[in-house]
mmCIF file of C-alpha atoms and ligand atoms in Angstrom:
data_model
loop_
_atom_site.group_PDB
_atom_site.id
_atom_site.type_symbol
_atom_site.label_atom_id
_atom_site.label_comp_id
_atom_site.label_asym_id
_atom_site.label_seq_id
_atom_site.Cartn_x
_atom_site.Cartn_y
_atom_site.Cartn_z
ATOM 1 C CA MET D 1 89.259 39.755 62.818
ATOM 2 C CA ALA D 2 92.878 40.654 63.377
ATOM 3 C CA LYS D 3 95.010 41.696 60.404
ATOM 4 C CA ILE D 4 98.422 40.066 60.195
ATOM 5 C CA LEU D 5 101.360 40.981 57.975
ATOM 6 C CA ILE D 6 103.879 38.235 57.199
ATOM 7 C CA ILE D 7 107.315 39.307 55.949
ATOM 8 C CA GLU D 8 109.083 36.145 54.786
ATOM 9 C CA ASP D 9 110.988 35.299 51.598
ATOM 10 C CA GLU D 10 110.873 31.494 51.819
ATOM 11 C CA GLU D 11 107.918 30.518 49.696
ATOM 12 C CA ALA D 12 107.129 27.245 51.498
ATOM 13 C CA ILE D 13 107.133 28.841 54.956
ATOM 14 C CA LEU D 14 105.157 31.825 53.734
ATOM 15 C CA LEU D 15 102.452 29.674 52.152
ATOM 16 C CA ALA D 16 102.167 27.441 55.208
ATOM 17 C CA LEU D 17 101.891 30.472 57.484
ATOM 18 C CA GLU D 18 99.269 32.095 55.278
ATOM 19 C CA ASP D 19 97.203 28.901 55.199
ATOM 20 C CA ASN D 20 97.392 28.292 58.914
ATOM 21 C CA LEU D 21 96.524 31.832 59.860
ATOM 22 C CA ARG D 22 93.677 32.086 57.348
ATOM 23 C CA LEU D 23 92.232 28.820 58.650
ATOM 24 C CA GLU D 24 92.100 30.454 62.071
ATOM 25 C CA GLY D 25 90.175 33.313 60.528
ATOM 26 C CA TYR D 26 92.912 35.949 60.416
ATOM 27 C CA ASP D 27 93.124 38.469 57.631
ATOM 28 C CA VAL D 28 96.604 37.938 56.141
ATOM 29 C CA GLU D 29 98.821 39.997 53.842
ATOM 30 C CA SER D 30 102.410 39.278 52.964
ATOM 31 C CA ALA D 31 105.661 40.728 51.668
ATOM 32 C CA LYS D 32 108.702 38.840 50.373
ATOM 33 C CA ASP D 33 111.447 41.318 51.069
ATOM 34 C CA GLY D 34 112.330 43.719 53.880
ATOM 35 C CA GLU D 35 111.724 46.961 52.004
ATOM 36 C CA GLN D 36 108.275 46.001 50.789
ATOM 37 C CA GLY D 37 107.423 44.655 54.234
ATOM 38 C CA LEU D 38 108.577 47.851 55.891
ATOM 39 C CA SER D 39 106.480 50.072 53.671
ATOM 40 C CA MET D 40 103.392 47.900 54.208
ATOM 41 C CA ALA D 41 103.965 47.844 57.979
ATOM 42 C CA GLN D 42 104.450 51.626 58.058
ATOM 43 C CA GLU D 43 100.823 52.058 57.016
ATOM 44 C CA GLY D 44 100.067 50.996 60.590
ATOM 45 C CA LYS D 45 96.937 49.021 59.719
ATOM 46 C CA PHE D 46 98.111 45.639 61.023
ATOM 47 C CA ASP D 47 97.458 44.122 64.448
ATOM 48 C CA LEU D 48 100.531 41.909 64.291
ATOM 49 C CA ILE D 49 103.645 41.502 62.154
ATOM 50 C CA ILE D 50 105.427 38.178 61.652
ATOM 51 C CA LEU D 51 108.944 39.070 60.589
ATOM 52 C CA ASP D 52 111.688 36.821 59.265
ATOM 53 C CA ILE D 53 115.289 37.878 59.889
ATOM 54 C CA MET D 54 117.191 36.852 56.761
ATOM 55 C CA LEU D 55 115.395 38.784 54.038
ATOM 56 C CA PRO D 56 116.404 40.280 50.701
ATOM 57 C CA ARG D 57 116.931 44.073 50.464
ATOM 58 C CA MET D 58 116.650 44.789 54.190
ATOM 59 C CA ASP D 59 116.956 42.310 57.031
ATOM 60 C CA GLY D 60 114.383 41.767 59.759
ATOM 61 C CA PHE D 61 116.507 43.476 62.410
ATOM 62 C CA ASP D 62 116.588 46.703 60.405
ATOM 63 C CA VAL D 63 112.893 46.488 59.552
ATOM 64 C CA CYS D 64 112.067 46.088 63.249
ATOM 65 C CA LYS D 65 114.332 48.946 64.327
ATOM 66 C CA GLN D 66 113.011 51.269 61.637
ATOM 67 C CA LEU D 67 109.381 50.575 62.549
ATOM 68 C CA ARG D 68 110.003 51.361 66.207
ATOM 69 C CA GLN D 69 111.889 54.528 65.286
ATOM 70 C CA ASP D 70 108.887 55.552 63.220
ATOM 71 C CA GLY D 71 106.657 55.060 66.252
ATOM 72 C CA ILE D 72 104.866 51.997 64.831
ATOM 73 C CA ILE D 73 103.975 49.945 67.902
ATOM 74 C CA THR D 74 102.397 46.934 66.181
ATOM 75 C CA PRO D 75 103.485 43.773 68.031
ATOM 76 C CA ILE D 76 106.281 41.956 66.182
ATOM 77 C CA LEU D 77 106.901 38.215 66.251
ATOM 78 C CA MET D 78 110.355 37.404 64.846
ATOM 79 C CA LEU D 79 111.196 34.170 63.044
ATOM 80 C CA THR D 80 114.725 33.151 63.951
ATOM 81 C CA ALA D 81 116.892 30.428 62.495
ATOM 82 C CA LYS D 82 120.151 30.587 64.409
ATOM 83 C CA SER D 83 121.110 30.968 68.034
ATOM 84 C CA GLN D 84 123.053 34.186 67.280
ATOM 85 C CA GLU D 85 119.796 35.633 66.017
ATOM 86 C CA ILE D 86 117.944 34.600 69.160
ATOM 87 C CA ASP D 87 120.529 36.353 71.315
ATOM 88 C CA LYS D 88 120.067 39.507 69.336
ATOM 89 C CA VAL D 89 116.273 39.334 69.497
ATOM 90 C CA LEU D 90 116.461 38.744 73.235
ATOM 91 C CA GLY D 91 118.718 41.771 73.490
ATOM 92 C CA LEU D 92 115.391 43.607 73.291
ATOM 93 C CA GLU D 93 116.791 46.996 72.285
ATOM 94 C CA LEU D 94 115.463 46.004 68.893
ATOM 95 C CA GLY D 95 111.822 46.310 69.903
ATOM 96 C CA ALA D 96 110.561 42.859 68.904
ATOM 97 C CA ASP D 97 107.936 41.377 71.197
ATOM 98 C CA ASP D 98 108.503 37.670 70.841
ATOM 99 C CA TYR D 99 110.198 35.129 68.610
ATOM 100 C CA VAL D 100 109.862 31.546 67.396
ATOM 101 C CA THR D 101 112.733 29.434 66.170
ATOM 102 C CA LYS D 102 112.621 27.665 62.814
ATOM 103 C CA PRO D 103 111.499 24.977 62.323
ATOM 104 C CA PHE D 104 108.380 25.667 64.360
ATOM 105 C CA SER D 105 105.090 23.814 64.558
ATOM 106 C CA PRO D 106 101.952 25.585 63.342
ATOM 107 C CA ARG D 107 100.492 25.023 66.792
ATOM 108 C CA GLU D 108 103.323 26.816 68.561
ATOM 109 C CA LEU D 109 103.212 29.690 66.132
ATOM 110 C CA LEU D 110 99.449 30.102 66.540
ATOM 111 C CA ALA D 111 99.796 30.079 70.317
ATOM 112 C CA ARG D 112 102.338 32.914 70.113
ATOM 113 C CA VAL D 113 100.181 34.875 67.702
ATOM 114 C CA LYS D 114 97.144 34.532 69.946
ATOM 115 C CA ALA D 115 99.097 35.516 73.052
ATOM 116 C CA LEU D 116 100.531 38.630 71.406
ATOM 117 C CA LEU D 117 97.142 39.731 70.112
ATOM 118 C CA ARG D 118 95.489 39.048 73.451
ATOM 119 C CA ARG D 119 98.151 41.058 75.238
ATOM 120 C CA SER D 120 97.781 44.149 73.108
ATOM 121 C CA LYS D 121 93.995 43.929 73.506
ATOM 122 C CA GLN D 122 94.263 43.708 77.303
ATOM 123 C CA VAL D 123 96.404 46.785 77.408
ATOM 124 C CA GLN D 124 93.845 48.585 75.247
ATOM 125 C CA GLN D 125 91.003 47.617 77.597
ATOM 126 C CA GLY D 126 92.408 48.206 81.073
ATOM 127 C CA THR D 127 93.632 51.271 82.942
ATOM 128 C CA ASP D 128 94.125 54.141 80.498
ATOM 129 C CA GLU D 129 96.689 56.311 82.124
ATOM 130 C CA ILE D 130 98.836 56.389 85.182
ATOM 131 C CA SER D 131 101.505 58.677 86.530
ATOM 132 C CA PHE D 132 104.000 58.111 89.307
ATOM 133 C CA GLY D 133 107.096 60.121 90.174
ATOM 134 C CA ASP D 134 108.161 61.813 86.933
ATOM 135 C CA VAL D 135 106.721 59.004 84.815
ATOM 136 C CA GLU D 136 103.513 59.331 82.795
ATOM 137 C CA VAL D 137 102.062 56.358 80.943
ATOM 138 C CA ASP D 138 99.228 56.366 78.435
ATOM 139 C CA PHE D 139 98.397 52.708 77.792
ATOM 140 C CA LYS D 140 95.884 53.475 75.053
ATOM 141 C CA LYS D 141 98.439 55.350 73.000
ATOM 142 C CA TYR D 142 101.352 53.123 74.022
ATOM 143 C CA GLU D 143 103.162 56.208 75.163
ATOM 144 C CA MET D 144 105.469 56.699 78.099
ATOM 145 C CA LYS D 145 107.236 59.825 79.246
ATOM 146 C CA LYS D 146 109.874 60.207 81.882
ATOM 147 C CA ALA D 147 110.699 63.717 83.048
ATOM 148 C CA GLY D 148 108.668 64.967 80.081
ATOM 149 C CA SER D 149 110.612 63.065 77.408
ATOM 150 C CA LEU D 150 109.187 60.178 75.398
ATOM 151 C CA VAL D 151 110.748 56.819 76.213
ATOM 152 C CA TYR D 152 110.288 53.855 73.910
ATOM 153 C CA LEU D 153 108.721 50.752 75.490
ATOM 154 C CA THR D 154 108.050 47.538 73.584
ATOM 155 C CA ALA D 155 104.476 46.236 73.462
ATOM 156 C CA LEU D 156 105.592 43.516 75.846
ATOM 157 C CA GLU D 157 106.977 46.041 78.308
ATOM 158 C CA PHE D 158 103.705 47.979 78.189
ATOM 159 C CA SER D 159 101.847 44.774 78.858
ATOM 160 C CA LEU D 160 104.118 43.842 81.738
ATOM 161 C CA LEU D 161 103.859 47.293 83.301
ATOM 162 C CA HIS D 162 100.109 47.267 82.805
ATOM 163 C CA PHE D 163 99.735 43.970 84.651
ATOM 164 C CA LEU D 164 101.887 45.171 87.547
ATOM 165 C CA VAL D 165 99.975 48.457 87.743
ATOM 166 C CA GLN D 166 96.606 46.647 87.727
ATOM 167 C CA ASN D 167 97.840 44.744 90.781
ATOM 168 C CA LYS D 168 99.370 47.745 92.501
ATOM 169 C CA GLY D 169 100.546 47.010 96.033
ATOM 170 C CA GLN D 170 100.241 43.231 95.585
ATOM 171 C CA VAL D 171 102.973 40.754 94.892
ATOM 172 C CA VAL D 172 102.519 38.987 91.567
ATOM 173 C CA SER D 173 104.435 35.765 91.042
ATOM 174 C CA ARG D 174 106.606 35.070 88.008
ATOM 175 C CA ASP D 175 104.133 32.343 87.048
ATOM 176 C CA ALA D 176 101.205 34.737 87.214
ATOM 177 C CA ILE D 177 103.160 37.189 85.062
ATOM 178 C CA LEU D 178 104.015 34.462 82.550
ATOM 179 C CA ASP D 179 100.379 33.346 82.317
ATOM 180 C CA GLU D 180 99.069 36.843 81.963
ATOM 181 C CA VAL D 181 101.657 38.474 79.748
ATOM 182 C CA TRP D 182 102.882 35.551 77.643
ATOM 183 C CA GLY D 183 99.865 33.241 77.877
ATOM 184 C CA ARG D 184 99.323 29.778 79.262
ATOM 185 C CA ASP D 185 100.027 27.904 76.052
ATOM 186 C CA ILE D 186 103.565 29.106 75.860
ATOM 187 C CA TYR D 187 106.571 27.746 77.626
ATOM 188 C CA ILE D 188 108.950 30.505 78.662
ATOM 189 C CA GLN D 189 111.572 30.246 81.335
ATOM 190 C CA PRO D 190 110.736 32.274 84.442
ATOM 191 C CA ARG D 191 114.092 34.083 84.183
ATOM 192 C CA THR D 192 112.776 35.660 80.976
ATOM 193 C CA VAL D 193 110.447 37.643 83.230
ATOM 194 C CA ASP D 194 113.434 38.944 85.204
ATOM 195 C CA LYS D 195 115.165 40.008 82.035
ATOM 196 C CA HIS D 196 112.181 42.023 80.853
ATOM 197 C CA ILE D 197 111.663 43.521 84.311
ATOM 198 C CA ALA D 198 115.300 44.662 84.247
ATOM 199 C CA GLU D 199 114.723 46.382 80.880
ATOM 200 C CA LEU D 200 111.582 48.043 82.161
ATOM 201 C CA ARG D 201 113.367 49.304 85.272
ATOM 202 C CA LYS D 202 116.076 50.910 83.155
ATOM 203 C CA LYS D 203 113.379 52.974 81.479
ATOM 204 C CA ILE D 204 111.248 53.796 84.502
ATOM 205 C CA GLU D 205 113.432 53.979 87.562
ATOM 206 C CA ASP D 206 115.795 56.845 88.415
ATOM 207 C CA ASP D 207 118.304 54.254 89.534
ATOM 208 C CA PRO D 208 117.468 50.743 88.240
ATOM 209 C CA THR D 209 119.781 49.194 90.848
ATOM 210 C CA VAL D 210 117.683 50.721 93.633
ATOM 211 C CA PRO D 211 114.157 50.435 92.224
ATOM 212 C CA LYS D 212 111.390 52.519 93.768
ATOM 213 C CA TYR D 213 108.444 51.420 91.658
ATOM 214 C CA ILE D 214 109.002 47.854 90.508
ATOM 215 C CA LEU D 215 110.081 46.013 93.599
ATOM 216 C CA GLY D 216 111.421 42.484 93.599
ATOM 217 C CA VAL D 217 110.081 40.155 96.244
ATOM 218 C CA ARG D 218 112.755 37.583 96.667
ATOM 219 C CA SER D 219 111.990 34.140 95.189
ATOM 220 C CA VAL D 220 108.323 35.103 94.695
ATOM 221 C CA GLY D 221 107.897 37.789 92.090
ATOM 222 C CA TYR D 222 107.356 41.512 91.753
ATOM 223 C CA LYS D 223 105.240 44.287 93.163
ATOM 224 C CA PHE D 224 104.380 47.701 91.773
ATOM 225 C CA SER D 225 104.476 50.419 94.357
ATOM 226 C CA GLU D 226 104.166 54.195 94.139
HETATM 227 CA CA1 CA O 1 114.485 34.208 55.050
#
C-alpha cells in the first residue's frame, strides 16, 4: 500500500488526516514542522507528500522547493488556507502537483490523493522513453533533458506529457486530459489544462509561442506531434 507523509502542525487536522488515510489502508507517517518534514521526505521512501504551507521552522513553499532542487520527485499535495497561497501554488515554478484549500472535506482530499497516486503509477507503467527534436524523456526515472541538459518537470507535467505522447498524432480534448491526468472525481476548470500546457511548452519547445510538438487544436484540445 502507498506510503504517505503528512507535514502539518495543526494537531486536529493532522489527526483527522491520519485517521482518514489509515482507514483507506494507506501507510501514514507525519511531521509537525517543515525541517523535520523535509528530512523525512528527503529519504525518498514516500509515494505522496501532503504538505501544509504555514509551518514552524520552514514553510511549505521552501520545503517543496528544496525537495525539487534535491531531485525528489514524490508527488506533493499542498494544503492552502488563503487565496494568496493558492496563487503561489498555481504559479507552478514551486513544483507542487496539486492543492486543496482548507477547510476541505475528507472525501475531496481522498479523491486528490487517489488521483495523484494513480497518475504517478500510470507514468511508471506506460511508455518508458521517448525522444523528439533535442528532447529526451525517461518516464520511469522522471527525467527530461533538452539539448543534453536536465530540465525539471513536475510529476503533473510528466503525466500530462505522457498522456499526450501515448496519443501521439491524435487530438485529445481538455475533458479527456482532465479525466486522465487529474481524475474523474475532481473538479478542475478546463483552463487549468491550458496553464499546465503552457508551462510544459516553455520547457520543451524551442519557441513556446510557435510550438512544434504540443499543438493546440482550437476549442478542442491538444495534439502531440513529432
Ligand atoms: Ca499550519
